[in-house]
CSV table of C-alpha atoms in Angstrom, one decimal:
chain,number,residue,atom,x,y,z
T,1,UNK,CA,-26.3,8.6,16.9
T,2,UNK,CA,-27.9,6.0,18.8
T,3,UNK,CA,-25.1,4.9,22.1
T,4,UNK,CA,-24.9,2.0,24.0
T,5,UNK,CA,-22.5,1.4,27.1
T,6,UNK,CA,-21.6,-2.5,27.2
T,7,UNK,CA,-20.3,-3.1,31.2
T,8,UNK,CA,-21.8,-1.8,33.8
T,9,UNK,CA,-18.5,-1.7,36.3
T,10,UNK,CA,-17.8,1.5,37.9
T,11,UNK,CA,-16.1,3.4,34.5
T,12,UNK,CA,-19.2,1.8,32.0
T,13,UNK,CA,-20.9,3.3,34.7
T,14,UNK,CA,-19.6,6.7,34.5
T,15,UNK,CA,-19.6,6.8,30.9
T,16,UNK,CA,-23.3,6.7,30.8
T,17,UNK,CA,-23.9,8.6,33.7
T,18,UNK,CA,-21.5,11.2,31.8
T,19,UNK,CA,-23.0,11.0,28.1
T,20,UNK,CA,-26.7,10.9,29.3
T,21,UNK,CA,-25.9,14.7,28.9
T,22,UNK,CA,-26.2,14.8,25.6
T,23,UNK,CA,-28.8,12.4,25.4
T,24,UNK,CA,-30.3,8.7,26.3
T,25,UNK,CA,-27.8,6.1,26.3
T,26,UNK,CA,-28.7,2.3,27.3
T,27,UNK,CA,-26.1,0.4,30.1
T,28,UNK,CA,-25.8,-3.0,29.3
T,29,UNK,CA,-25.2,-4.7,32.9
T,30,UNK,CA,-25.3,-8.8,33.1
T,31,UNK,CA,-26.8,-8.4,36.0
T,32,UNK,CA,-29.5,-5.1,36.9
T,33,UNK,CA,-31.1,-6.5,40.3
T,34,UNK,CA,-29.4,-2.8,42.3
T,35,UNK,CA,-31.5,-0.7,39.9
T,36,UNK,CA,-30.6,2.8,39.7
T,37,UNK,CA,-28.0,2.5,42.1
T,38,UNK,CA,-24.8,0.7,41.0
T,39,UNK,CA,-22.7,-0.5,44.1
T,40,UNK,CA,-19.7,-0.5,42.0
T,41,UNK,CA,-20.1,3.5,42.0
T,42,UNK,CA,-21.0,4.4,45.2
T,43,UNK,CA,-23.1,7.4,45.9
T,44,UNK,CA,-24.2,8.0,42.4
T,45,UNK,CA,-27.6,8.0,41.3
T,46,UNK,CA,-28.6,7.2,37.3
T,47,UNK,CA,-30.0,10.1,35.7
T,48,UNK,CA,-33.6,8.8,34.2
T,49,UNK,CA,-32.0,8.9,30.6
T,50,UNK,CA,-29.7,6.1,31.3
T,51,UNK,CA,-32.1,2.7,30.2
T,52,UNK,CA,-30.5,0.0,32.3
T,53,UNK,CA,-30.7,-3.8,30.5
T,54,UNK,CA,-29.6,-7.1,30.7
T,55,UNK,CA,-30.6,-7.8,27.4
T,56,UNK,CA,-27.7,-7.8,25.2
T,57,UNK,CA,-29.4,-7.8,22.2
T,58,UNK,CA,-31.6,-4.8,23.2
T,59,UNK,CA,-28.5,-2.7,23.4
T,60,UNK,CA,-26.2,-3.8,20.6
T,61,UNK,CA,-28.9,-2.5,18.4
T,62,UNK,CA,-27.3,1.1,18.9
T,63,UNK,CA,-25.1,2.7,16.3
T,64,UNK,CA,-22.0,3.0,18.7
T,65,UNK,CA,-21.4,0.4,21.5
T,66,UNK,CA,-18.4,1.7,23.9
T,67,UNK,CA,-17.3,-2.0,25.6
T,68,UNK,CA,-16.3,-0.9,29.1
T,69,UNK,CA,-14.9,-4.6,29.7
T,70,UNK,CA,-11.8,-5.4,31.4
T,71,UNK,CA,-9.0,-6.4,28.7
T,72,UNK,CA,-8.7,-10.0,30.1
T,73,UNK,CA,-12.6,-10.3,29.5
T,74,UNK,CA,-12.8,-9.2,26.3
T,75,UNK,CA,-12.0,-11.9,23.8
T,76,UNK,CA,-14.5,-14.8,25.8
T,77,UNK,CA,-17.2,-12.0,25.6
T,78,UNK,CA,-16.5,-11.3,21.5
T,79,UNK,CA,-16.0,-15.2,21.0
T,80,UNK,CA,-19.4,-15.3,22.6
T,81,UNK,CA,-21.3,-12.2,21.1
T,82,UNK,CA,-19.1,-11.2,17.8
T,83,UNK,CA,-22.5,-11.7,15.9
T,84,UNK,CA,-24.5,-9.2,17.4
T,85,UNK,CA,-21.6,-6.5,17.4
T,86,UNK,CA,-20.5,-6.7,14.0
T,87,UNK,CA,-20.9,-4.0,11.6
T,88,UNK,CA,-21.4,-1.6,14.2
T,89,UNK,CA,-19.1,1.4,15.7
T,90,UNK,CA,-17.3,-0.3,18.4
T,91,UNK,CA,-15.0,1.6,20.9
T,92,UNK,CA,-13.2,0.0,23.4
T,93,UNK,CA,-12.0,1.1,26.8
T,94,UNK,CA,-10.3,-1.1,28.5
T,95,UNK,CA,-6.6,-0.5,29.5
T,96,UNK,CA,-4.9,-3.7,29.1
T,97,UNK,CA,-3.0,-6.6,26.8
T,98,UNK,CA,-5.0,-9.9,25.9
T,99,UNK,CA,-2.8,-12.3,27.7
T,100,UNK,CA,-3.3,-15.4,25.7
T,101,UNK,CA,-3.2,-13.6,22.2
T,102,UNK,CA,-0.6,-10.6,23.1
T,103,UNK,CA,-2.6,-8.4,21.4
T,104,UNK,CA,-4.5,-5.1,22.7
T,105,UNK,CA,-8.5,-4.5,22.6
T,106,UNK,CA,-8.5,-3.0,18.9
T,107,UNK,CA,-6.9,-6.0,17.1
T,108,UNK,CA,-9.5,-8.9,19.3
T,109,UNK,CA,-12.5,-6.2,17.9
T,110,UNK,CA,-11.1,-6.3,14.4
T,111,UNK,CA,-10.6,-9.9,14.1
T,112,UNK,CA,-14.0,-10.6,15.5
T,113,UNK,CA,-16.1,-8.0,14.4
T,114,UNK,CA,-14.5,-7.4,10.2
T,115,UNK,CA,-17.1,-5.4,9.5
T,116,UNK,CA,-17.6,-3.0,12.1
T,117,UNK,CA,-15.5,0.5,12.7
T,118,UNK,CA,-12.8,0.4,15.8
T,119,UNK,CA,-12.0,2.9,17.9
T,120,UNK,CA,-10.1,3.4,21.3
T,121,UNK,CA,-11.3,5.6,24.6
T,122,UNK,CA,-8.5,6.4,26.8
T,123,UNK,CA,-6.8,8.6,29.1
T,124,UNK,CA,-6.6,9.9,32.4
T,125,UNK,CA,-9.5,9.6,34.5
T,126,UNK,CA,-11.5,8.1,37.5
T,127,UNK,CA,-15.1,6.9,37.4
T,128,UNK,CA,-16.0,8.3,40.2
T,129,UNK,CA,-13.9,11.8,39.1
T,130,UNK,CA,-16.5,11.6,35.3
T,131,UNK,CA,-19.7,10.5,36.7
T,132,UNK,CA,-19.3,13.7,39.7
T,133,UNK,CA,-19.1,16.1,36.4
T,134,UNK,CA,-15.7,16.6,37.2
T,135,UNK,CA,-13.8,18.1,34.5
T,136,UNK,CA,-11.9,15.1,32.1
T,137,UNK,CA,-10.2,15.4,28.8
T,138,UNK,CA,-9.2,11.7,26.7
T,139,UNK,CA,-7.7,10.5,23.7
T,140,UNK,CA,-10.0,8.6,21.3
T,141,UNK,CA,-8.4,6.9,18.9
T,142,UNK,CA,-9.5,6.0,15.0
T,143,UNK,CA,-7.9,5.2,12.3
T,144,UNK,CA,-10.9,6.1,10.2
T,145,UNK,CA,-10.8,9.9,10.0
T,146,UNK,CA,-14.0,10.6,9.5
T,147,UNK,CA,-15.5,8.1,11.9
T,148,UNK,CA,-13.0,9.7,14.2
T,149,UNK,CA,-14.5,13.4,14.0
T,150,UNK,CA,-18.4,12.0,14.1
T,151,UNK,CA,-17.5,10.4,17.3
T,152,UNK,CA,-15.3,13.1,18.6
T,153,UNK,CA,-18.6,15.2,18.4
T,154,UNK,CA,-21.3,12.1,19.5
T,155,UNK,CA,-19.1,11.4,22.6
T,156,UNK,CA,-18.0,14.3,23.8
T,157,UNK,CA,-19.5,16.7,26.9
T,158,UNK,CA,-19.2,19.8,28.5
T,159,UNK,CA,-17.3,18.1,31.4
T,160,UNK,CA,-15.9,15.7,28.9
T,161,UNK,CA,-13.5,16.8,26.1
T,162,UNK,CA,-12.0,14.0,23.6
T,163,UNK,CA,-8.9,14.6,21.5
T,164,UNK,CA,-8.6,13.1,18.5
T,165,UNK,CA,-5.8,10.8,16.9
T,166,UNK,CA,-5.4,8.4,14.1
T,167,UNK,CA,-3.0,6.7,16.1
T,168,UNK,CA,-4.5,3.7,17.3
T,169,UNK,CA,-1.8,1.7,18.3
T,170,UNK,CA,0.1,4.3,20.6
T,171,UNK,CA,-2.9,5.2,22.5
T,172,UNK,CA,-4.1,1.8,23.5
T,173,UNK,CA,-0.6,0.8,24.3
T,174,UNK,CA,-0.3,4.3,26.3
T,175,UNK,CA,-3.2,3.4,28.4
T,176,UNK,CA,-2.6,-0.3,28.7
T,177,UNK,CA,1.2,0.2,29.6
T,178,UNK,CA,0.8,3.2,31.9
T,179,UNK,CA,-1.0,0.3,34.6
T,180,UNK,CA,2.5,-1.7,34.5
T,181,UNK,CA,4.3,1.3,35.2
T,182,UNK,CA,1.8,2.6,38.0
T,183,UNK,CA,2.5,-0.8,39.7
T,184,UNK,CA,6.3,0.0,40.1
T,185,UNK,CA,5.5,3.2,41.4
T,186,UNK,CA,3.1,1.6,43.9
T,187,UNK,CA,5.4,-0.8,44.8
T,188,UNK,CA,8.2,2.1,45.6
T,189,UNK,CA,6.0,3.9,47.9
T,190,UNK,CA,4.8,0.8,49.6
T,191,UNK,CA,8.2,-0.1,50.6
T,192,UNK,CA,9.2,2.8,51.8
T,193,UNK,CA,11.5,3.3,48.7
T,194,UNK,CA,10.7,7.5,48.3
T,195,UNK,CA,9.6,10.0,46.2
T,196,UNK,CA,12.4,10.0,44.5
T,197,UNK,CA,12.7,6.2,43.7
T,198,UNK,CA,9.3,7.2,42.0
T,199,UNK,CA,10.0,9.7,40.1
T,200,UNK,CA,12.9,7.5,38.5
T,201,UNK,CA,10.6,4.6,38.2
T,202,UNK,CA,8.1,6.5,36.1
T,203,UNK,CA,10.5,8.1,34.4
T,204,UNK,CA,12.3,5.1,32.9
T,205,UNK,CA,9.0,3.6,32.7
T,206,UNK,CA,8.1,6.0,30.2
T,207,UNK,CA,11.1,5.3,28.2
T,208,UNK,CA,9.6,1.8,28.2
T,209,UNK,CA,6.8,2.7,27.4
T,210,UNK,CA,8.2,4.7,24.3
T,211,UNK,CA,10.5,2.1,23.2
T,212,UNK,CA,8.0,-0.5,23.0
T,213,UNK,CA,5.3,1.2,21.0
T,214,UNK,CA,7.5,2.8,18.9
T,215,UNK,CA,8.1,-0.9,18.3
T,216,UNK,CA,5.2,-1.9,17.5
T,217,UNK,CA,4.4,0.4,15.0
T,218,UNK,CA,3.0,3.4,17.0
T,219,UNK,CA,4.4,7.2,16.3
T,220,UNK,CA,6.2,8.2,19.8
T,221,UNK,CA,4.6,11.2,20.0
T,222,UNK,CA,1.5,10.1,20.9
T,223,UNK,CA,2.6,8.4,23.7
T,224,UNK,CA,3.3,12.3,25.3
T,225,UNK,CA,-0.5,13.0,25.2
T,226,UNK,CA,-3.3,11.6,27.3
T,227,UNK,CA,-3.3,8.7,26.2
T,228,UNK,CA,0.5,7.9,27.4
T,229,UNK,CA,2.1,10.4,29.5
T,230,UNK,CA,-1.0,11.8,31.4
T,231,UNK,CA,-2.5,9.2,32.2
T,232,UNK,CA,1.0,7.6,33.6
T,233,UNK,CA,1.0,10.6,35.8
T,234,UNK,CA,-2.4,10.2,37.0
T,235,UNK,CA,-2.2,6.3,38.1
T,236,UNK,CA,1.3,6.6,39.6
T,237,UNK,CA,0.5,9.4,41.9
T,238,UNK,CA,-3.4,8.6,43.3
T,239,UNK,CA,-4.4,6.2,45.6
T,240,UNK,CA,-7.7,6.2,43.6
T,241,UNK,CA,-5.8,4.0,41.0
T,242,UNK,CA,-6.5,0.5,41.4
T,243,UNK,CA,-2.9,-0.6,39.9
T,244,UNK,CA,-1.1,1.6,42.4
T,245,UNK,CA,-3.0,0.2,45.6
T,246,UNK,CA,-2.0,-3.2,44.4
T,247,UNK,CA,2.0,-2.2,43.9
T,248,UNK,CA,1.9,-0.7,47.1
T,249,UNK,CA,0.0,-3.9,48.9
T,250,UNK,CA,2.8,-5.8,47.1
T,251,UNK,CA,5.6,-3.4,48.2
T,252,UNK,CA,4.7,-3.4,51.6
T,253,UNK,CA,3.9,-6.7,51.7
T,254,UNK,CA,0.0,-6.8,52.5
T,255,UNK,CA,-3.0,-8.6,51.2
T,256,UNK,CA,-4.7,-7.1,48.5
T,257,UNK,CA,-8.5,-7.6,47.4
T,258,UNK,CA,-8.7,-10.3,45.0
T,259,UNK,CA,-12.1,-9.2,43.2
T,260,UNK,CA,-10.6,-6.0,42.6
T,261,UNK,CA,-9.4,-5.9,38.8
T,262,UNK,CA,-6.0,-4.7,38.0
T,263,UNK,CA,-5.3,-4.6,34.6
T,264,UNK,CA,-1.5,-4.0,35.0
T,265,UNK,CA,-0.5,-7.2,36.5
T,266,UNK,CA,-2.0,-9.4,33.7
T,267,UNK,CA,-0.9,-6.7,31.5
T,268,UNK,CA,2.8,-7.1,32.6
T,269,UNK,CA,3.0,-10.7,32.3
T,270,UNK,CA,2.0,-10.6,28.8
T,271,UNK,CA,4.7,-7.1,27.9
T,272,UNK,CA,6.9,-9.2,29.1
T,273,UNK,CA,6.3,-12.2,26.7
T,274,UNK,CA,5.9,-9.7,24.1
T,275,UNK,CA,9.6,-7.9,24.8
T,276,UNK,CA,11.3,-11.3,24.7
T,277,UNK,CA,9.5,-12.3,21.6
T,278,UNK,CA,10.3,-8.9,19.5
T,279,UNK,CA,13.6,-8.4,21.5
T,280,UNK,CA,12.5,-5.0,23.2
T,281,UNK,CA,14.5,-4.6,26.3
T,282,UNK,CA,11.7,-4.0,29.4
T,283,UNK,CA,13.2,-4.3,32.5
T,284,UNK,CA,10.5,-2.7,34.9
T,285,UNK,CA,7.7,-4.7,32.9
T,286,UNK,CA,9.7,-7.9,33.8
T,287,UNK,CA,10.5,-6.9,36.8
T,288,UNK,CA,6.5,-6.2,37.7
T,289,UNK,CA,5.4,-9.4,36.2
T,290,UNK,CA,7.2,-11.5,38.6
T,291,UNK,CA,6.9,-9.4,41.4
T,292,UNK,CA,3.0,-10.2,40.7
T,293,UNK,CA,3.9,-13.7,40.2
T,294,UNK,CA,5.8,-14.2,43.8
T,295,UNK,CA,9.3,-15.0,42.0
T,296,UNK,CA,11.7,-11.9,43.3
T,297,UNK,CA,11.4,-10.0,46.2
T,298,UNK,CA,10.9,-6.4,46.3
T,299,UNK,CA,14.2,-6.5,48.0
T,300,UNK,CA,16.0,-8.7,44.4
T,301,UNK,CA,13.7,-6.7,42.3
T,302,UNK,CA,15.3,-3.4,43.4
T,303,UNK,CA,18.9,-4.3,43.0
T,304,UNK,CA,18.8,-6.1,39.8
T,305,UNK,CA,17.4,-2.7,38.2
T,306,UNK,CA,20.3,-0.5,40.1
T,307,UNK,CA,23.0,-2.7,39.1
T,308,UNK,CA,22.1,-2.7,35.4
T,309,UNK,CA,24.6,-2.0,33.3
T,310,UNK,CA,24.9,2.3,33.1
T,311,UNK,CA,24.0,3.8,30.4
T,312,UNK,CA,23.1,7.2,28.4
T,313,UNK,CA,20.0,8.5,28.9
């Protein structure tokens, strides 16, 4: 099985640095001027079997194409390119919910690419954690069973073990709505809020998390695995994660990088659009979308959650 990497940002990156174990694997990168040495991975090297190209159509001609693209991205690259990915095995990455459509990565792949086989890579990880060797395990997600097993096998290394699950839905959720959540916690910690305040906010983010994949179609016990649950408790506890940084920045009321992608804050505005349309009751989702948006205060944010109506658990 031929394997192609499409996005050459620090996680495509990684990938192929990572799967070059078990063979070559071309990296798709719009632009390949820094050579063997990506700037978006620092301190990483690419081992000779990587083939780095620009050429798009040189690299969709491998059987499986993983599209490391951030979620935002992704439907302007397929409305662009749909014609040279379909009818091959596609697996997306990204961590996110297509803001204009409300939809996650799987559903933009199926409805542009009819023909090909979807699947989902996520979990808890770091690029720079995968492309060190370090030891990872992720979900990947296909409803085809058999696909699922073929590419269990293809894409998996000694440093990096996939689980398998036919549960599409819940594990692209798990990874897209794990980002919102991470925010809150950032924001907690960057006002000065405690450890504690965290621990509550991931907690009840969880639920939320739960609730609204269960929603939309997705078995709640996936959302305990990887794909949900561990990789929650990876991004809201590591300043590696790019979603946390920003909550804190936002917490504690400092500029943040604005070339540095986080999925989350897009990702909230459109959970929130999406729990007032299905009537799914989201209250740290809505609360992190207009935090990111500049219309509450941390200060407004944190008492309109505590003075919620109580409840059961």
């Amino acid at each position: 099985m031929s394997v192609a990497i499409l996005g050459a940002g620090a996680f495509g990156t990684a990938l192929a640095v990572a799967l070059s174990a078990n063979g070559p694997v071309t990296l798709w990168a719009r632009d390949i001027r820094w050579g063997r040495d990506n700037p978006r991975l620092p301190g990483v090297t690419l081992p000779d079997a990587i083939r780095v190209t620009d050429d798009l159509g040189t690299a969709a001609r491998a059987d499986t194409l993983l599209l490391a693209l951030p979620a935002q991205a992704l439907g302007g690259f397929l409305a662009d390119h749909a014609g040279l990915l379909d009818g091959r095995t596609l697996v997306s990455t990204a961590k996110g919910i297509d803001l204009s459509r409300l939809t996650g990565p799987s559903t933009l792949l199926a409805g542009a690419c009819p023909q090909a086989t979807i699947a989902v890579m996520t979990g808890p990880s770091f690029a720079a954690d995968i492309a060190r060797g370090l030891p990872t395990a992720l979900t990947l997600a296909c409803a085809d069973a058999d696909a699922g097993r073929a590419l269990q096998h293809a894409l998996s290394t000694p440093v990096l073990r996939l689980y398998r699950t036919a549960d599409v839905t819940g594990a692209e959720l798990g990874g897209a709505l794990k980002n919102v959540i991470a925010i809150a916690a950032g924001v907690v910690i960057g006002a000065g809020l405690g450890d504690s305040a965290r621990a509550a906010i991931v907690t009840r983010g969880f639920a939320e998390m739960t609730r609204l994949a269960a929603r939309l179609g997705a078995r709640p016990e996936t959302l305990t695995g990887l794909s949900g649950l561990g990789d929650l408790t990876l991004t809201c506890t590591s300043a590696q994660s790019r979603n946390f940084r920003y909550g804190q920045a936002l917490g504690a009321r400092q500029p943040f990088d604005s070339t540095t992608t986080v999925e989350g804050a897009a990702t909230a505005r459109a959970v929130a659009a999406l729990s007032a349309r299905i009537r799914c009751d989201m209250p740290i989702a809505a609360m992190v979308a207009a935090l990111a948006e500049g219309r509450v205060s941390v200060e407004n944010a944190s008492e309109m959650l505590m003075t919620r109506p109580l409840k059961e658990e």
